[in-house]
Coordinates of C-alpha atoms and ligand atoms in Angstrom, one line a residue:
X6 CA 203.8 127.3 131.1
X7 CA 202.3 125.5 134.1
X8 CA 204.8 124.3 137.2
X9 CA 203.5 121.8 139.0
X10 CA 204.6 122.3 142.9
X11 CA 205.7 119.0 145.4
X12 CA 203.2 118.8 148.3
X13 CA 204.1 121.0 150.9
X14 CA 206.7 123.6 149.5
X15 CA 209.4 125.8 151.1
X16 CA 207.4 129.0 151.8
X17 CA 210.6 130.9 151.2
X18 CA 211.9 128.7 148.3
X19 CA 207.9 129.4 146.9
X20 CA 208.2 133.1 147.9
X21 CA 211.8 133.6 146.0
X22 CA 210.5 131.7 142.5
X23 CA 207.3 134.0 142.7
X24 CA 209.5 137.4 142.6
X25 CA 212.1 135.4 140.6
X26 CA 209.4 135.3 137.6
X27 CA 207.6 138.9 138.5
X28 CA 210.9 140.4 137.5
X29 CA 210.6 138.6 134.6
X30 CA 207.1 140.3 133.9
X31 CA 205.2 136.8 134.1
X32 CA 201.6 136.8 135.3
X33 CA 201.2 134.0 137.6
X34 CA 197.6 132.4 138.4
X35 CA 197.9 130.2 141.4
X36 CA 195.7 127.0 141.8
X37 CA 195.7 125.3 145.2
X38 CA 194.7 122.0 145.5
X39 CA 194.6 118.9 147.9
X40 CA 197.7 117.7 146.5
X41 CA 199.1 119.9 144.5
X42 CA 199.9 123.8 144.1
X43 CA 199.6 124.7 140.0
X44 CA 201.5 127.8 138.9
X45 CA 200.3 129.0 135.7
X46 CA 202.6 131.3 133.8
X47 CA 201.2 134.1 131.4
X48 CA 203.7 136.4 129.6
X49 CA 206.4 135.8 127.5
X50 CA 208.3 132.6 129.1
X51 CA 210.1 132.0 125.6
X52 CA 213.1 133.2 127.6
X53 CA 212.6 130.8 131.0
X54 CA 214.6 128.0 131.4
X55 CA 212.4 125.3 131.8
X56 CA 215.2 122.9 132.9
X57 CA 215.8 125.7 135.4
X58 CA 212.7 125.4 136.9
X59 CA 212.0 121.7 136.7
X60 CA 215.1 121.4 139.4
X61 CA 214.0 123.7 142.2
X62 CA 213.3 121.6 145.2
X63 CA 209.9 122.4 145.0
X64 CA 208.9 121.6 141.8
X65 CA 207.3 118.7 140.5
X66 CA 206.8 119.1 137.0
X67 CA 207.0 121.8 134.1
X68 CA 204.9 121.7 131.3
X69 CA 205.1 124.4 128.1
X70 CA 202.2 124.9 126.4
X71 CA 203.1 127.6 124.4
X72 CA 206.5 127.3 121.8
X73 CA 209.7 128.2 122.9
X74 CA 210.2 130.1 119.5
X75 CA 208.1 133.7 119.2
X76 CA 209.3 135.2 115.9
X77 CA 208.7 132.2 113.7
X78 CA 205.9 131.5 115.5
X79 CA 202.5 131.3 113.3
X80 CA 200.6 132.7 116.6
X81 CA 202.5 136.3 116.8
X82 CA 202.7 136.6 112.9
X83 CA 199.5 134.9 111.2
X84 CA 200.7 135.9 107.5
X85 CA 202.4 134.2 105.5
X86 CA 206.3 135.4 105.1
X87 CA 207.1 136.6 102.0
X88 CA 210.6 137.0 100.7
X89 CA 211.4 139.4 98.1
X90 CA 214.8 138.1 96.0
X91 CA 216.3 139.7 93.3
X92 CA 213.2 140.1 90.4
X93 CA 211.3 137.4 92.4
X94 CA 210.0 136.9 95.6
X95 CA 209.9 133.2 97.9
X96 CA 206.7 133.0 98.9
X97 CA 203.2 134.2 98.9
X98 CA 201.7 131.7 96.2
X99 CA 205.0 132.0 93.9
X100 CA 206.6 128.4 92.8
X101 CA 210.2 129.1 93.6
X102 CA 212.7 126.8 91.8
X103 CA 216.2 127.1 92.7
X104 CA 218.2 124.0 90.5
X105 CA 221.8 123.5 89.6
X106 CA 224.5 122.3 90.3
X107 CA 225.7 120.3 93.3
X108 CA 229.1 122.3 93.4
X109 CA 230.1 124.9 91.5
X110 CA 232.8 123.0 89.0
X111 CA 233.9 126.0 86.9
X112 CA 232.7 129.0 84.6
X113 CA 231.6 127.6 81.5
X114 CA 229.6 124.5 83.8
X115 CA 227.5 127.2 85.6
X116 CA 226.7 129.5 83.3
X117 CA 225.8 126.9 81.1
X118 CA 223.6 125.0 83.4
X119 CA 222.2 128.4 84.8
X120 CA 220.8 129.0 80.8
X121 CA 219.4 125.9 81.0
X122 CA 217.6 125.8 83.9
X123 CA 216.3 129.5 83.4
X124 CA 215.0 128.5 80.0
X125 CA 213.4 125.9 81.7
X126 CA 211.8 127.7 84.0
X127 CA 214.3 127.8 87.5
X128 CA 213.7 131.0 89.5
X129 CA 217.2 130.9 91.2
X130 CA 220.4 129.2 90.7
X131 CA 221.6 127.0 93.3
X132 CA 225.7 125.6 93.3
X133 CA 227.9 125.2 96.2
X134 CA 231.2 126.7 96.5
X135 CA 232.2 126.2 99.9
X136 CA 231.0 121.8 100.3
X137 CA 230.5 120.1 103.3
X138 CA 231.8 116.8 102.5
X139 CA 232.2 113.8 105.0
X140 CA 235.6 112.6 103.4
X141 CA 238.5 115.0 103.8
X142 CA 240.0 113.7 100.0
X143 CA 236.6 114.3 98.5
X144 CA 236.0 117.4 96.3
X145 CA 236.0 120.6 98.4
X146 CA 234.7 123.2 96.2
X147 CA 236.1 126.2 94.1
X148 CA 235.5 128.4 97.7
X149 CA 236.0 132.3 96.6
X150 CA 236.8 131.4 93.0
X151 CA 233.3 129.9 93.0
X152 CA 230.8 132.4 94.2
X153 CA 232.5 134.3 91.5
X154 CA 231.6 132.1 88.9
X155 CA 228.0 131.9 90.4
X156 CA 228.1 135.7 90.1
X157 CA 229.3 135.5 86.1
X158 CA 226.0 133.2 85.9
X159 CA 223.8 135.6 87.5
X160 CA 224.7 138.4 85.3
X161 CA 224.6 136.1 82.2
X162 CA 220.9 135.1 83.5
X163 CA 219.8 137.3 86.0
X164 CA 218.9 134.7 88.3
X165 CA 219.7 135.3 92.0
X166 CA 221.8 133.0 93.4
X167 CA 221.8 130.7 96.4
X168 CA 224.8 128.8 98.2
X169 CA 226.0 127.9 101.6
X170 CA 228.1 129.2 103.9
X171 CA 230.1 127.1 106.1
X172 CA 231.8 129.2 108.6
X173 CA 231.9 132.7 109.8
X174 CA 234.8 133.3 108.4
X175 CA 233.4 133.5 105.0
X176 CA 230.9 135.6 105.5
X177 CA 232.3 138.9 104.1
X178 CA 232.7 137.0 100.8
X179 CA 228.9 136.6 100.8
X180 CA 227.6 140.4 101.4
X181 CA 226.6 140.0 97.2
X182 CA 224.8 136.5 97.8
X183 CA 221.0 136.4 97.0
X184 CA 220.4 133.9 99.9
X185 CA 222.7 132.3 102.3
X186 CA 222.2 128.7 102.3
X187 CA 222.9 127.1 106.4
X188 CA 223.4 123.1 105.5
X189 CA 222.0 120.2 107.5
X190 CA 225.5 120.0 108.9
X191 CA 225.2 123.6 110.2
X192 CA 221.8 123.8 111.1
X193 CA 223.0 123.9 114.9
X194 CA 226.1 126.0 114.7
X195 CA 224.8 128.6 116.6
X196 CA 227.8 131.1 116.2
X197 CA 226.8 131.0 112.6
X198 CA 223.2 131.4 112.9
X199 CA 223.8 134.1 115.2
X200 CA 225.8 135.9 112.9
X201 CA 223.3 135.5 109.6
X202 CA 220.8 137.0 112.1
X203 CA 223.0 140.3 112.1
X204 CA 223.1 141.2 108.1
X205 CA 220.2 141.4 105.7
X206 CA 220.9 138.4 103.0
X207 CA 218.1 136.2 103.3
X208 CA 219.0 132.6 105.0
X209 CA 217.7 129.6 104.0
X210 CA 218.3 127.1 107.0
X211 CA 218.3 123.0 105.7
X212 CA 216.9 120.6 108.2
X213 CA 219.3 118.7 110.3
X214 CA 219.3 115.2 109.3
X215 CA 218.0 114.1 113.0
X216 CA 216.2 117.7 113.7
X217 CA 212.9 117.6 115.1
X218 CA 210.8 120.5 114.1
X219 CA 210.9 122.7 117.0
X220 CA 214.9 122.4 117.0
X221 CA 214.7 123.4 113.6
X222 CA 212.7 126.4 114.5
X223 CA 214.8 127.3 117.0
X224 CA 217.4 127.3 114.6
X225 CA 214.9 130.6 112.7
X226 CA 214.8 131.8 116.1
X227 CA 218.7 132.2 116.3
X228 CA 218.6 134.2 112.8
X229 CA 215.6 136.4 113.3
X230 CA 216.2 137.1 116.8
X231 CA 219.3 139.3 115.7
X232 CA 217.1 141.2 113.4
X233 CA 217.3 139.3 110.0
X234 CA 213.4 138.4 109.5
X235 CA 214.0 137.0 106.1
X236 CA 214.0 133.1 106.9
X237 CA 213.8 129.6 104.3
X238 CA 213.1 126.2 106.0
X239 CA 214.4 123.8 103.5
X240 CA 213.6 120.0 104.0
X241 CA 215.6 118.0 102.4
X242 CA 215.4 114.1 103.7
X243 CA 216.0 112.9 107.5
X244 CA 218.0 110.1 108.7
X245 CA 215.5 107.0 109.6
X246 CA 216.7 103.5 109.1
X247 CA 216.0 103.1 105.6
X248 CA 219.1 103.1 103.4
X249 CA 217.5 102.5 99.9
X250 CA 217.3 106.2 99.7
X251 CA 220.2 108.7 100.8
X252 CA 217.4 110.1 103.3
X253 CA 213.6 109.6 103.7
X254 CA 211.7 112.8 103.1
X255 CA 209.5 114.3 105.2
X256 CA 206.4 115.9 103.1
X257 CA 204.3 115.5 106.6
X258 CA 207.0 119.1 107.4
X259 CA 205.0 121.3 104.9
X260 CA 201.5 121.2 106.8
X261 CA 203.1 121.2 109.9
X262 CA 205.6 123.9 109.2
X263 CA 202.7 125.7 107.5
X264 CA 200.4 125.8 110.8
X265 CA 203.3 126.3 113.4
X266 CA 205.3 129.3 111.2
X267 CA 204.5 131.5 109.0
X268 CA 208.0 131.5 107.1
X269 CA 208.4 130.0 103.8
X270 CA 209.0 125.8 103.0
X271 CA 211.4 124.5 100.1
X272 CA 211.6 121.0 99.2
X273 CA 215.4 119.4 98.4
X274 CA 214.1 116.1 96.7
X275 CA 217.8 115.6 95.5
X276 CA 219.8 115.4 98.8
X277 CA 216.6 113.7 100.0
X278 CA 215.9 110.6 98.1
X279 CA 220.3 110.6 96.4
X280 CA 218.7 109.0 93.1
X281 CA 218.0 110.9 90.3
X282 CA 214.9 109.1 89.3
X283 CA 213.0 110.1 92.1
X284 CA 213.6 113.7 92.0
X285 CA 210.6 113.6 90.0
X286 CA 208.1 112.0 91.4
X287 CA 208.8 113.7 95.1
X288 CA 208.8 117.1 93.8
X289 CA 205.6 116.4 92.1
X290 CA 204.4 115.5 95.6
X291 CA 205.9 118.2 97.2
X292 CA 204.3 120.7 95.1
X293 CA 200.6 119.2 96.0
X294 CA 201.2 119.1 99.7
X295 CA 201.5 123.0 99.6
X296 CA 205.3 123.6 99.4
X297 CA 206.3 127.0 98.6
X298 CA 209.1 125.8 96.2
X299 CA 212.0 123.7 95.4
X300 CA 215.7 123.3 95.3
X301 CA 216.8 120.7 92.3
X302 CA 220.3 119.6 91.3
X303 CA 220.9 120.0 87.9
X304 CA 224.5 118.9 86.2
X305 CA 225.0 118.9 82.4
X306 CA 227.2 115.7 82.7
X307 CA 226.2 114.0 86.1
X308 CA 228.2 111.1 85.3
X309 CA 231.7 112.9 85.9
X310 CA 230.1 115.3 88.4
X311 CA 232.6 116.4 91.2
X312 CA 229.9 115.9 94.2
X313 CA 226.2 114.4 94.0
X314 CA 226.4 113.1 90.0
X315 CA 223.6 110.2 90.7
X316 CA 220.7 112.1 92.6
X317 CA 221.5 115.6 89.6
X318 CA 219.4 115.5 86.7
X319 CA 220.5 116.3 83.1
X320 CA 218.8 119.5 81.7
X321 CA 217.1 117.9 79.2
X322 CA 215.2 115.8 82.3
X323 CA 215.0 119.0 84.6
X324 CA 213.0 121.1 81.6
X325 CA 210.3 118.7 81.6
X326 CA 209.7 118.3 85.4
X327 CA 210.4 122.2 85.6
X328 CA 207.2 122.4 83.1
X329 CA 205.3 119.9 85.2
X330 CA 205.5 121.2 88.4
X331 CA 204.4 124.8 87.3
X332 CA 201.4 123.6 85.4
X333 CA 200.6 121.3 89.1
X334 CA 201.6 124.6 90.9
X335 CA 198.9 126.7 89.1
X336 CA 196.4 123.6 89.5
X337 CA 196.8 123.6 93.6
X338 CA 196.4 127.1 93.3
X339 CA 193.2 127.0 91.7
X340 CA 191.4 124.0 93.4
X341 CA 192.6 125.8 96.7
X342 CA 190.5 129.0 94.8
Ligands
PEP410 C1 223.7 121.2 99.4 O1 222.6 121.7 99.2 O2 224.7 121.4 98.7 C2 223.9 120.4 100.6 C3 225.1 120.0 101.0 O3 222.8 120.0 101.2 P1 222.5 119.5 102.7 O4 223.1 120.5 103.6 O5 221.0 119.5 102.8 O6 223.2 118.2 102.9
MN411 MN1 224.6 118.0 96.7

């Protein structure tokens, strides 16, 4: 971090921000010139507040130029984060697919999607009990009576499961969840973040739909700063002022992601594009840009699903893609040697 000081400072105002930050354990190299003093700050100053700073009277300007986010950081941790789940593992050169359902409807719909999309090839199932909806009439999901259902369809399959949680109270209903899915909506309910950051289910955290990267990982940073390592960035579509699509995906978030963290990237073509037909073609693309897996909806009967029928794909259109992506999976890997 470099300060930048006003001509002239307050010796004692100088003086007091100097011991302020050596209690703090920051180095501080001191630059004087005609000007200007420069203040440049060694150490870790993930935990200074820069808006702090940037008000003393005497300061001009602050400038980072390291991340304010250590743990996810790419810098401290250069491997890559891999996630062991259930008989699988997210990460380290594995193709995740987590499909299914948008919500979880009832028993004999998820345990008969989850067969289909295992036989396909899905790693996990995905399906929402607890649903984030923007209309209060709308479909709210099974809640309890729903993970249930998804647990039925794990031990019909043996995939592990992934849904979201909503709020802290529901937490103790997921201690037997795979991963704990954060929403877009949620991706800055801190309360909750902090709270997945205190247990050991893995948390896969979707992009806010107006999130920039660094507020996204500082969203990892909430979770793994209470101990819980285990961290998914899921993109799945931002806000921008197209409305043909239900979002506009951001593949550019896979390199990035990739050099500034080391944690794991899922693409969620579905909630991104809300057409079914494109799922396709944007998973395809996701896949050759590097991402470590993806998160599909699949519904046996899309036109009377109760949430997200036109972006889910029938089973019989999932087990093709499914076959496609891992034979483009294996061909990355190989051209990447
Ligand atoms: C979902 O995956 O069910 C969902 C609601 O997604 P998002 O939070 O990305 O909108
Ligand atoms: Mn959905």
């Amino acid at each position: 971090m470099i300060v930048i000081l006003k001509h002239n400072p307050n010796r004692e105002q100088l003086e007091s921000l100097i011991n302020w930050l050596k209690e703090k354990d920051i180095i501080i190299h001191t630059s004087i010139g005609e000007a200007h003093t420069i203040l440049g700050l060694v150490g870790d100053t993930s935990k200074l507040d820069i808006d702090l700073i940037a008000a003393l009277d005497i300061v001009e300007d602050v400038k980072r130029v390291q991340e304010p986010y250590k743990n996810a950081n790419r810098k401290f941790h250069p491997e890559d984060t891999v996630i062991p789940v259930g008989n699988t593992q997210i990460g380290g050169g594995t193709l995740t697919i987590m499909a299914g359902p948008c919500s979880v409807e009832s028993e004999e719909q998820v345990v008969a999607i989850a067969k289909a999309v295992k036989a396909s090839g899905a790693t996990m199932l995905r399906g929402g009990a607890f649903k984030p909806r923007t209309s209060p009439y709308a479909f709210q999901g099974l809640g309890a009576k729903g993970l249930e259902y998804l647990k039925v369809a794990r031990q019909e399959t043996g995939l592990p499961i992934v849904t979201e949680l909503m709020d802290l109270s529901q937490l103790p209903l997921f201690k037997d969840v795979d991963v704990i899915q954060i929403g877009a909506r949620n991706m800055q309910n801190f309360d909750l973040l902090k709270a997945v950051g205190h247990q050991d289910r893995p948390v896969m955290i979707k992009r806010g739909m107006s999130a920039t990267y660094e507020e996204w990982l500082m969203s990892a940073e909430y979770v793994m700063s209470g101990g819980n390592e285990n961290v998914i960035l899921c993109e799945r579509g931002i806000r921008t002022f197209e409305h043909y699509t239900r979002n506009t995906l951001d593949l550019a978030a896979i390199p990035v992601l990739r050099r500034l963290t080391h944690l794991p990237v899922i693409i969620d073509p579905s909630h991104a594009t809300g057409k079914s037909w494109l799922v396709d073609p944007l998973a395809m693309g996701a896949v050759a840009t590097g991402a470590d897996g993806l998160q599909i909806e699949v519904h046996n009967d899309p036109a009377h699903a109760l949430c997200d029928g036109p972006q889910s794909l029938k089973p019989e259109d999932f087990d093709p893609l499914a076959k496609k992506l891992l034979a483009l999976h294996a061909a990355v890997k190989s051209l990447e040697g």
